Coordinates of C-alpha atoms in Angstrom, one line a residue:
Chain A
X1 CA 42.7 46.6 68.9
X2 CA 40.0 47.5 71.5
X3 CA 39.9 45.9 74.9
X4 CA 36.6 44.2 73.9
X5 CA 38.1 42.8 70.7
X6 CA 41.1 41.3 72.5
X7 CA 38.9 39.7 75.2
X8 CA 36.6 38.3 72.5
X9 CA 39.6 36.8 70.6
X10 CA 41.0 35.3 73.8
X11 CA 37.7 33.5 74.5
X12 CA 37.5 32.1 70.9
X13 CA 41.1 30.9 71.1
X14 CA 40.4 29.1 74.4
X15 CA 37.0 27.6 73.6
X16 CA 37.6 26.6 70.0
X17 CA 41.2 25.6 70.4
X18 CA 42.3 27.7 67.4
X19 CA 45.4 29.8 66.7
X20 CA 45.2 33.4 67.5
X21 CA 46.1 34.4 63.9
X22 CA 43.1 32.5 62.6
X23 CA 40.8 34.7 64.6
X24 CA 40.3 37.5 62.0
X25 CA 37.3 39.8 61.9
X26 CA 35.9 38.0 58.8
X27 CA 36.4 34.5 60.2
X28 CA 33.1 32.6 60.6
X29 CA 32.8 30.4 63.7
X30 CA 31.4 27.5 61.8
X31 CA 33.0 27.7 58.4
X32 CA 36.5 28.9 59.3
X33 CA 37.0 28.1 63.0
X34 CA 35.6 24.6 63.2
X35 CA 32.7 25.3 65.6
X36 CA 29.6 23.2 65.6
X37 CA 26.2 24.5 66.8
X38 CA 26.9 23.7 70.4
X39 CA 30.3 25.4 70.3
X40 CA 28.5 28.5 69.0
X41 CA 26.0 28.5 71.8
X42 CA 28.8 28.1 74.3
X43 CA 30.8 31.0 72.8
X44 CA 27.7 33.3 73.1
X45 CA 27.4 32.2 76.8
X46 CA 31.0 33.0 77.4
X47 CA 30.6 36.4 75.9
X48 CA 27.6 37.0 78.2
X49 CA 29.6 36.0 81.2
X50 CA 32.7 37.9 80.3
X51 CA 30.9 41.1 79.5
X52 CA 28.0 40.7 81.9
X53 CA 25.4 41.2 79.2
X54 CA 22.4 39.1 78.1
X55 CA 22.3 38.4 74.4
X56 CA 18.8 37.5 73.3
X57 CA 18.5 34.4 71.1
X58 CA 17.3 36.3 68.0
X59 CA 20.4 38.6 68.2
X60 CA 22.7 35.7 69.0
X61 CA 21.6 34.0 65.8
X62 CA 22.9 37.0 63.8
X63 CA 26.4 36.7 65.3
X64 CA 28.3 34.3 63.0
X65 CA 31.7 35.9 62.6
X66 CA 34.4 37.3 65.0
X67 CA 33.8 40.8 63.7
X68 CA 30.0 40.5 64.3
X69 CA 30.6 39.5 67.8
X70 CA 33.0 42.3 68.5
X71 CA 30.6 44.8 66.9
X72 CA 27.7 43.6 68.9
X73 CA 29.5 43.7 72.2
X74 CA 31.1 47.1 71.5
X75 CA 27.6 48.5 70.9
X76 CA 25.9 46.8 73.8
X77 CA 28.5 46.6 76.6
X78 CA 28.3 49.6 78.9
Chain B
X1 CA 21.9 -22.0 64.5
X2 CA 25.5 -22.6 65.3
X3 CA 26.7 -19.9 67.7
X4 CA 30.0 -18.4 66.9
X5 CA 33.0 -18.6 69.2
X6 CA 34.2 -15.3 70.7
X7 CA 37.7 -14.5 71.8
X8 CA 39.5 -11.7 73.6
X9 CA 42.0 -9.9 71.3
X10 CA 42.8 -6.6 73.0
X11 CA 42.9 -5.2 76.5
X12 CA 43.2 -1.7 78.0
X13 CA 43.1 -0.5 81.6
X14 CA 43.3 2.8 83.4
X15 CA 43.2 1.9 87.1
X16 CA 44.3 3.1 90.6
X17 CA 47.1 0.6 90.3
X18 CA 48.5 1.8 87.0
X19 CA 47.4 3.4 83.7
X20 CA 48.1 0.4 81.4
X21 CA 47.3 -3.3 81.5
X22 CA 50.9 -4.4 82.3
X23 CA 51.1 -1.8 85.2
X24 CA 47.7 -2.9 86.5
X25 CA 48.6 -6.6 86.4
X26 CA 51.9 -6.0 88.0
X27 CA 50.2 -4.1 90.8
X28 CA 47.7 -6.9 91.2
X29 CA 50.2 -9.7 91.5
X30 CA 52.4 -7.7 93.8
X31 CA 49.5 -7.0 96.2
X32 CA 49.7 -3.2 95.8
X33 CA 47.0 -1.0 97.3
X34 CA 45.7 1.9 95.1
X35 CA 44.2 3.7 98.0
X36 CA 45.4 7.1 99.3
X37 CA 44.0 10.4 100.6
X38 CA 41.7 12.1 98.1
X39 CA 43.4 14.8 96.1
X40 CA 40.5 15.8 93.8
X41 CA 38.6 17.9 96.4
X42 CA 38.7 19.2 99.9
X43 CA 37.5 16.3 102.1
X44 CA 37.6 18.3 105.4
X45 CA 33.8 17.9 106.0
X46 CA 33.5 14.4 104.6
X47 CA 33.4 11.2 106.7
X48 CA 35.6 9.4 104.2
X49 CA 38.7 11.2 103.1
X50 CA 40.4 8.6 101.0
X51 CA 39.8 6.6 97.8
X52 CA 41.5 4.7 95.0
X53 CA 42.1 7.5 92.5
X54 CA 43.7 7.2 89.0
X55 CA 47.1 8.8 89.2
X56 CA 49.2 10.8 86.8
X57 CA 46.5 10.9 84.2
X58 CA 46.6 13.6 81.5
X59 CA 43.6 13.5 79.1
X60 CA 45.6 15.6 76.6
X61 CA 47.8 12.5 76.0
X62 CA 44.7 11.0 74.3
X63 CA 42.7 13.9 72.9
X64 CA 43.3 17.6 72.2
X65 CA 42.6 20.2 74.8
X66 CA 39.4 21.3 73.1
X67 CA 38.0 17.8 73.1
X68 CA 39.1 17.0 76.6
X69 CA 37.2 20.1 77.9
X70 CA 33.9 18.8 76.3
X71 CA 33.9 15.4 77.9
X72 CA 33.4 14.3 81.5
X73 CA 36.3 12.4 83.2
X74 CA 34.4 9.1 82.8
X75 CA 34.7 9.6 79.0
X76 CA 38.3 10.7 79.2
X77 CA 39.0 7.4 81.0
X78 CA 37.0 5.5 78.4
X79 CA 39.0 7.0 75.5
X80 CA 42.3 6.3 77.3
X81 CA 41.6 2.6 78.1
X82 CA 40.1 2.1 74.6
X83 CA 43.2 3.5 73.0
X84 CA 45.4 0.9 74.7
X85 CA 43.0 -1.9 73.8
X86 CA 42.8 -0.9 70.1
X87 CA 46.6 -0.6 69.8
X88 CA 47.0 -3.9 71.6
X89 CA 44.5 -5.7 69.3
X90 CA 46.5 -4.7 66.2
X91 CA 43.2 -4.0 64.4
X92 CA 43.5 -1.7 61.5
X93 CA 40.0 -0.4 61.1
X94 CA 40.7 0.9 57.7
X95 CA 41.0 -2.6 56.4
X96 CA 38.0 -4.0 58.3
X97 CA 34.2 -3.7 57.8
X98 CA 33.5 -1.1 60.4
X99 CA 29.7 -1.5 59.8
X100 CA 30.1 -4.7 61.7
X101 CA 32.3 -3.4 64.6
X102 CA 30.4 -2.0 67.6
X103 CA 30.8 -0.4 71.0
X104 CA 28.9 -1.4 74.1
X105 CA 30.2 0.5 77.1
X106 CA 29.0 0.5 80.7
X107 CA 29.0 3.1 83.5
X108 CA 27.0 3.0 86.7
X109 CA 26.6 6.8 87.2
X110 CA 28.3 8.6 84.2
X111 CA 29.0 12.3 84.2
X112 CA 28.5 13.0 87.9
X113 CA 31.2 15.7 88.0
X114 CA 29.6 17.5 85.1
X115 CA 26.2 17.2 86.7
X116 CA 27.5 18.5 90.0
X117 CA 29.3 21.5 88.4
X118 CA 26.4 22.6 86.2
X119 CA 23.7 22.2 88.9
X120 CA 26.0 24.0 91.5
X121 CA 26.4 26.9 89.1
X122 CA 22.7 27.1 88.5
X123 CA 22.0 27.0 92.2
X124 CA 24.4 29.9 92.8
X125 CA 22.7 32.0 90.1
X126 CA 19.5 34.1 90.2
X127 CA 17.4 31.3 88.7
X128 CA 18.1 32.2 85.1
X129 CA 19.1 29.0 83.3
X130 CA 22.6 29.3 82.0
X131 CA 23.4 25.7 81.3
X132 CA 26.4 25.0 79.2
X133 CA 25.3 23.5 75.8
X134 CA 27.6 20.5 76.5
X135 CA 26.0 19.8 79.9
X136 CA 23.7 17.0 78.7
X137 CA 26.0 15.5 76.1
X138 CA 28.8 15.5 78.7
X139 CA 26.8 13.9 81.4
X140 CA 24.8 11.1 79.7
X141 CA 26.1 7.6 80.1
X142 CA 25.8 6.5 76.5
X143 CA 28.1 9.3 75.3
X144 CA 31.2 7.2 76.0
X145 CA 30.1 4.7 73.4
X146 CA 29.3 7.5 71.1
X147 CA 32.7 9.2 71.4
X148 CA 34.5 5.9 70.9
X149 CA 32.5 5.2 67.7
X150 CA 33.2 8.7 66.4
X151 CA 36.9 8.4 67.1
X152 CA 37.4 5.1 65.2
X153 CA 34.5 5.3 62.7
X154 CA 32.8 2.2 64.1
X155 CA 29.3 2.0 62.7
X156 CA 28.0 -1.3 64.2
X157 CA 25.7 -1.6 67.3
X158 CA 26.4 1.2 69.8
X159 CA 25.0 1.7 73.2
X160 CA 25.5 1.8 77.0
X161 CA 24.6 -0.7 79.6
X162 CA 23.5 0.5 83.1
X163 CA 23.2 -1.8 86.1
X164 CA 25.1 0.1 88.8
X165 CA 28.3 -1.8 89.7
X166 CA 27.4 -4.6 87.3
X167 CA 27.2 -2.3 84.3
X168 CA 30.4 -3.2 82.4
X169 CA 29.8 -6.9 83.0
X170 CA 26.5 -6.4 81.3
X171 CA 28.3 -4.6 78.4
X172 CA 30.7 -7.6 78.0
X173 CA 27.9 -10.1 78.1
X174 CA 25.9 -8.1 75.5
X175 CA 28.9 -7.8 73.2
X176 CA 29.6 -11.6 73.6
X177 CA 26.0 -12.4 72.7
X178 CA 25.8 -10.2 69.7
X179 CA 29.0 -11.7 68.2
X180 CA 27.8 -15.2 69.0
X181 CA 24.6 -14.5 67.1
X182 CA 26.5 -13.2 64.1
X183 CA 25.2 -9.6 64.5
X184 CA 28.7 -8.1 64.6
X185 CA 32.3 -9.2 64.0
X186 CA 34.0 -7.3 66.8
X187 CA 33.2 -5.0 69.8
X188 CA 35.0 -2.6 71.9
X189 CA 33.4 -3.2 75.3
X190 CA 34.0 -2.5 79.0
X191 CA 33.2 0.5 81.1
X192 CA 34.4 3.5 83.0
X193 CA 33.5 5.5 86.1
X194 CA 34.7 8.7 87.7
X195 CA 32.8 9.5 90.9
X196 CA 35.5 10.7 93.2
X197 CA 34.0 14.1 93.8
X198 CA 31.9 15.7 96.4
X199 CA 28.6 14.2 95.2
X200 CA 30.0 10.7 94.8
X201 CA 31.8 10.4 98.1
X202 CA 29.1 12.4 99.9
X203 CA 26.3 10.2 98.4
X204 CA 27.9 6.9 99.2
X205 CA 28.9 8.1 102.7
X206 CA 25.2 8.9 103.3
X207 CA 24.4 5.3 102.6
X208 CA 27.1 4.2 105.1
X209 CA 28.5 2.2 102.1
X210 CA 32.1 3.5 102.3
X211 CA 34.9 2.5 104.7
X212 CA 35.8 5.4 107.0
X213 CA 39.2 4.0 108.0
X214 CA 40.9 7.4 107.4
X215 CA 44.0 6.5 109.4
X216 CA 44.9 3.6 107.1
X217 CA 43.6 4.0 103.6
X218 CA 45.7 1.3 102.1
X219 CA 44.3 -1.4 104.5
X220 CA 40.7 -0.1 104.3
X221 CA 39.6 -2.4 101.5
X222 CA 39.7 -5.7 103.3
X223 CA 37.2 -8.1 101.8
X224 CA 36.3 -11.1 104.1
X225 CA 38.2 -9.7 107.0
X226 CA 36.3 -9.5 110.3
X227 CA 36.9 -5.8 110.6
X228 CA 35.9 -4.7 107.1
X229 CA 33.7 -1.6 107.3
X230 CA 32.6 -0.8 103.7
X231 CA 34.0 -0.4 100.3
X232 CA 36.7 2.0 99.1
X233 CA 35.6 4.1 96.1
X234 CA 37.7 3.6 93.0
X235 CA 37.7 5.1 89.5
X236 CA 39.1 4.3 86.0
X237 CA 38.2 2.2 83.0
X238 CA 38.7 -1.2 81.5
X239 CA 38.4 -1.9 77.7
X240 CA 38.2 -5.3 76.1
X241 CA 38.1 -6.2 72.5
X242 CA 35.9 -9.2 71.8
X243 CA 36.0 -10.7 68.4
X244 CA 34.4 -13.6 66.4
X245 CA 37.1 -16.3 66.4
X246 CA 37.1 -16.7 62.6
X247 CA 37.4 -12.9 62.2
X248 CA 40.3 -12.8 64.6
X249 CA 42.1 -15.7 62.9
X250 CA 41.6 -14.1 59.5
X251 CA 43.5 -11.1 60.5
X252 CA 46.1 -13.0 62.5
X253 CA 45.1 -11.5 65.9
X254 CA 46.8 -12.4 69.2
X255 CA 44.2 -14.3 71.3
X256 CA 44.3 -13.9 75.1
X257 CA 41.4 -16.2 76.0
X258 CA 38.0 -17.3 75.0
X259 CA 34.8 -15.9 76.6
X260 CA 32.5 -18.9 77.0
X261 CA 29.6 -17.9 79.2
X262 CA 27.6 -15.0 80.6
X263 CA 24.9 -15.0 83.3
X264 CA 22.5 -12.4 84.5
X265 CA 20.0 -12.5 87.4
X266 CA 18.2 -10.3 89.9
X267 CA 17.9 -10.6 93.7
X268 CA 14.4 -9.1 93.7
X269 CA 15.0 -8.4 97.4
X270 CA 16.2 -4.9 98.3
X271 CA 17.6 -1.9 96.5
X272 CA 21.0 -2.0 98.1
X273 CA 21.3 -5.0 100.5
X274 CA 22.3 -8.4 99.0
X275 CA 20.0 -11.4 99.3
X276 CA 20.9 -12.9 102.7
X277 CA 21.5 -16.4 101.4
X278 CA 23.1 -15.1 98.2
X279 CA 20.2 -16.5 96.0
X280 CA 20.7 -14.1 93.1
X281 CA 24.5 -14.6 93.3
X282 CA 24.0 -18.4 93.2
X283 CA 21.6 -18.2 90.3
X284 CA 23.8 -16.0 88.2
X285 CA 26.8 -18.3 88.5
X286 CA 24.5 -21.2 87.6
X287 CA 23.3 -19.3 84.5
X288 CA 26.9 -18.5 83.5
X289 CA 28.0 -22.1 83.8
X290 CA 25.0 -23.4 81.9
X291 CA 25.6 -20.8 79.2
X292 CA 29.2 -22.1 78.9
X293 CA 28.2 -25.7 79.0
X294 CA 30.5 -26.1 82.0
X295 CA 30.2 -27.7 85.4
X296 CA 31.5 -26.5 88.8
X297 CA 34.6 -28.8 88.2
X298 CA 35.7 -26.6 85.3
X299 CA 36.3 -23.4 87.2
X300 CA 39.7 -22.9 88.9
X301 CA 39.4 -19.2 89.9
X302 CA 36.5 -16.9 90.9
X303 CA 37.2 -13.2 90.9
X304 CA 34.4 -12.3 93.3
X305 CA 32.4 -9.1 93.6
X306 CA 33.8 -9.0 97.2
X307 CA 33.4 -5.3 98.0
X308 CA 34.5 -5.4 101.6
X309 CA 31.0 -4.6 102.9
X310 CA 29.8 -6.5 106.0
X311 CA 26.8 -8.2 104.3
X312 CA 27.9 -8.6 100.7
X313 CA 31.0 -10.7 101.3
X314 CA 29.1 -13.2 103.4
X315 CA 26.2 -13.7 101.0
X316 CA 28.6 -14.2 98.0
X317 CA 30.8 -16.8 99.8
X318 CA 27.6 -18.5 101.0
X319 CA 26.4 -18.7 97.4
X320 CA 29.8 -20.1 96.3
X321 CA 29.7 -22.8 98.9
X322 CA 26.1 -23.7 98.2
X323 CA 26.7 -24.0 94.4
X324 CA 30.2 -25.4 94.2
X325 CA 29.9 -27.9 97.1
X326 CA 33.2 -29.7 97.7
X327 CA 34.6 -28.0 94.6
X328 CA 34.4 -24.7 96.4
X329 CA 37.4 -25.7 98.5
X330 CA 39.5 -26.7 95.5
X331 CA 39.3 -23.4 93.6
X332 CA 41.0 -20.1 94.3
X333 CA 38.8 -17.1 95.1
X334 CA 40.0 -13.5 95.4
X335 CA 38.7 -10.0 95.5
X336 CA 41.0 -7.7 93.6
X337 CA 38.9 -4.8 95.0
X338 CA 41.2 -5.2 98.0
X339 CA 43.8 -3.5 95.8
X340 CA 41.8 -1.4 93.3
X341 CA 38.9 -0.3 95.4
X342 CA 35.5 -0.5 93.9
X343 CA 35.4 1.0 90.4
X344 CA 31.6 0.7 90.3
X345 CA 30.4 0.7 86.7
X346 CA 34.0 -0.1 85.6
X347 CA 34.5 -2.9 88.1
X348 CA 33.2 -5.7 85.8
X349 CA 35.6 -4.6 83.0
X350 CA 38.8 -4.3 85.1
X351 CA 38.0 -7.5 87.0
X352 CA 37.4 -9.3 83.7
X353 CA 40.8 -8.1 82.7
X354 CA 42.3 -9.4 86.0
X355 CA 40.5 -12.8 85.3
X356 CA 41.8 -13.0 81.7
X357 CA 45.3 -12.2 82.8
X358 CA 45.0 -14.8 85.5
X359 CA 44.0 -17.4 82.9
X360 CA 46.8 -16.3 80.6
X361 CA 49.5 -16.3 83.3
X362 CA 48.3 -19.0 85.6
X363 CA 48.6 -16.7 88.6
X364 CA 45.8 -15.8 91.0
X365 CA 46.0 -12.2 92.2
X366 CA 45.6 -12.0 96.0
X367 CA 42.9 -10.6 98.4
X368 CA 45.2 -8.3 100.3
X369 CA 44.6 -6.9 103.8
X370 CA 43.6 -10.0 105.6
X371 CA 44.2 -9.7 109.3
X372 CA 41.4 -11.5 111.2
X373 CA 39.1 -14.3 110.1
X374 CA 35.4 -13.7 110.1
X375 CA 33.6 -16.7 111.7
X376 CA 30.7 -16.1 109.2
X377 CA 32.9 -16.9 106.3
X378 CA 33.8 -20.6 105.6
X379 CA 37.4 -21.0 106.7
X380 CA 38.0 -23.9 104.2
X381 CA 37.6 -21.5 101.2
X382 CA 40.9 -20.5 99.6
X383 CA 40.4 -16.7 99.5
X384 CA 44.0 -16.2 98.3
X385 CA 44.8 -14.0 101.2
X386 CA 47.7 -11.6 101.1
X387 CA 49.9 -13.4 98.5
X388 CA 49.3 -14.4 94.9
X389 CA 49.2 -18.1 94.1
X390 CA 50.4 -20.0 91.1
X391 CA 48.2 -22.6 89.7
X392 CA 46.9 -23.8 86.3
X393 CA 43.7 -21.8 85.6
X394 CA 41.7 -23.5 83.0
X395 CA 38.8 -21.1 83.4
X396 CA 38.0 -18.1 85.6
X397 CA 34.6 -16.8 86.6
X398 CA 34.1 -13.1 87.4
X399 CA 31.2 -11.9 89.4
X400 CA 29.9 -8.4 89.5
X401 CA 26.7 -7.3 91.3
X402 CA 25.0 -3.9 91.4
X403 CA 22.7 -1.8 93.6
X404 CA 19.2 -2.6 92.4
X405 CA 19.9 -6.3 92.9
X406 CA 21.5 -6.9 89.5
X407 CA 23.9 -9.8 89.3
X408 CA 26.3 -10.8 86.4
X409 CA 28.9 -13.5 85.9
X410 CA 31.2 -14.0 83.0
X411 CA 33.5 -17.0 82.3
X412 CA 36.9 -16.8 80.4
X413 CA 38.7 -20.0 79.4
X414 CA 42.1 -20.8 78.1
X415 CA 42.0 -20.6 74.3
X416 CA 42.3 -23.9 72.5
X417 CA 41.6 -24.5 68.8

C-alpha cells in the first residue's frame, strides 16, 4: 500500500469512526461507511490539509469511494 | 379551558459539584465549593484564573467518539444530563406517543468553543475560507434540542430559548405552558453552557463581571458578602422532565414535585446592570405568584439569582423585601451560586433542580462564603449563610435573571393529589 493510501485510510478511520478493514478501495463513503453529506465535505477538507492540495468542488463531487480518493491524490499530490 | 397540572418526573445534572443529581445535591447540602484553578486553557495572561469547571467528564460515556467530535461541549453536557433525567423518569419512549413529547433547551451563548476554534483557524490562514462543515451546526444554540430529539426520537415541539442567564428558566416556563395548554404530554427541558475558554473568560473579564480573587477561588463566589467582587464562571447542564400529571399517573411515574407558576419580565433599564430598585425582579416574582394562584405566604424558600456581583445582590434582596413585606423575614433565601458558580444559560435549570430537591427533602442548601455583612442588605433576611437549614418547604421560588434585563421566576410545590 502506498504512503498516500495509508494516510487516506487513517483519516477515514479517524473521521468516520469505522474499522480499518471496512476501508476497502471499493467502499463508498455514503453507502458503506455511514458518512452523510457533511462528513464527506469534512473528509475532503482533511485530505486537502493532510496533502496540502486544493481540491476544486467539481472534482470533489467525483470522489465518492476510498479508491477514488486515493487515485485523485496519487495523481495530484506532488 | 381547564389548564392541565404539570409535574416533575425526572432530573439530570452535570455540575461543578458532581456529575449526577445525587452528587450535586450532596455537594449543595454540604456547602462544597466547585471552584478551582482553570484547567481548560492557559490563564497566564487572564485577570481571572479560576472557575467552577465540570470535573472528570468523558463525553464518550454518553456518545461514540465520532459523535462527540461533531458536537460542542455545551451539547455534550446536554446529552449527559438528559441521559440521567430520562433514565430517572423511567419513561420508555417506545411505548409512548413521541409525537407529543418535545424538547425545549436553553443556553445563553452556545458553541463558543467551536466559534473560537474555527474563527482562530480562519484568522491564522491566508484568507481562504476553510471552515469545517460542522462549524455552524456545532455552534448554534438550538442544536442541543435537535440532538436530544434525534437521540430519543421525540417528534413534539422542539426549540431553544435564549435570554442569557435566564435561558433555561425560560425553557422550563415554555415547557410548563405548552403542557398546561395540552400541546404536548411531556418535555425534556433545561439548559447547558460551556464557556470556560479564552473567549468566555476574556469576554466576561472585559466587562469586569468576574471575581478576580485568584488567591482563594473557593471563597470567591460570596453572594451578599460585603467583599463580593463579581461572579465565578461555571459550566454544566441541568435536565428536567416535565409531564402532564395524568400522563405521569398513567405510566406510574415517580413524581418529585409540581410546577405551579412561571413569571417573565424585563427591566427595560440597562444591558447589563440590574434595575437599582429591583423593579423587574419584583415584577417577575409577582407574575410567578399570580400564575400559581399563590400569595407571598405560600413560599418557604427562594433560590435567588444572587450572582455575587456588587449591584445585583442588592437589587434582588430589595425586591424581595418590597414584595414579601414581613413574610420576607420568615422564608429562607439562598444563592447556590456560592457553590456552583454561575452556570449562565444552565443556571435556571440547575437551580430549579436545587429548588425541587429542597422541596422534596425539606432542606435549604446554604449560601456559603459569608464573612462580613453588607450594610446595604437587610440583616433581618435569612440568607441561609454557611450551613444548610432544615424546614418544611411547601413551595420554592427560583429566580434567574439575564443580561439584557430578562427576568424569570418559577415556582415548585410539594405534590399533593
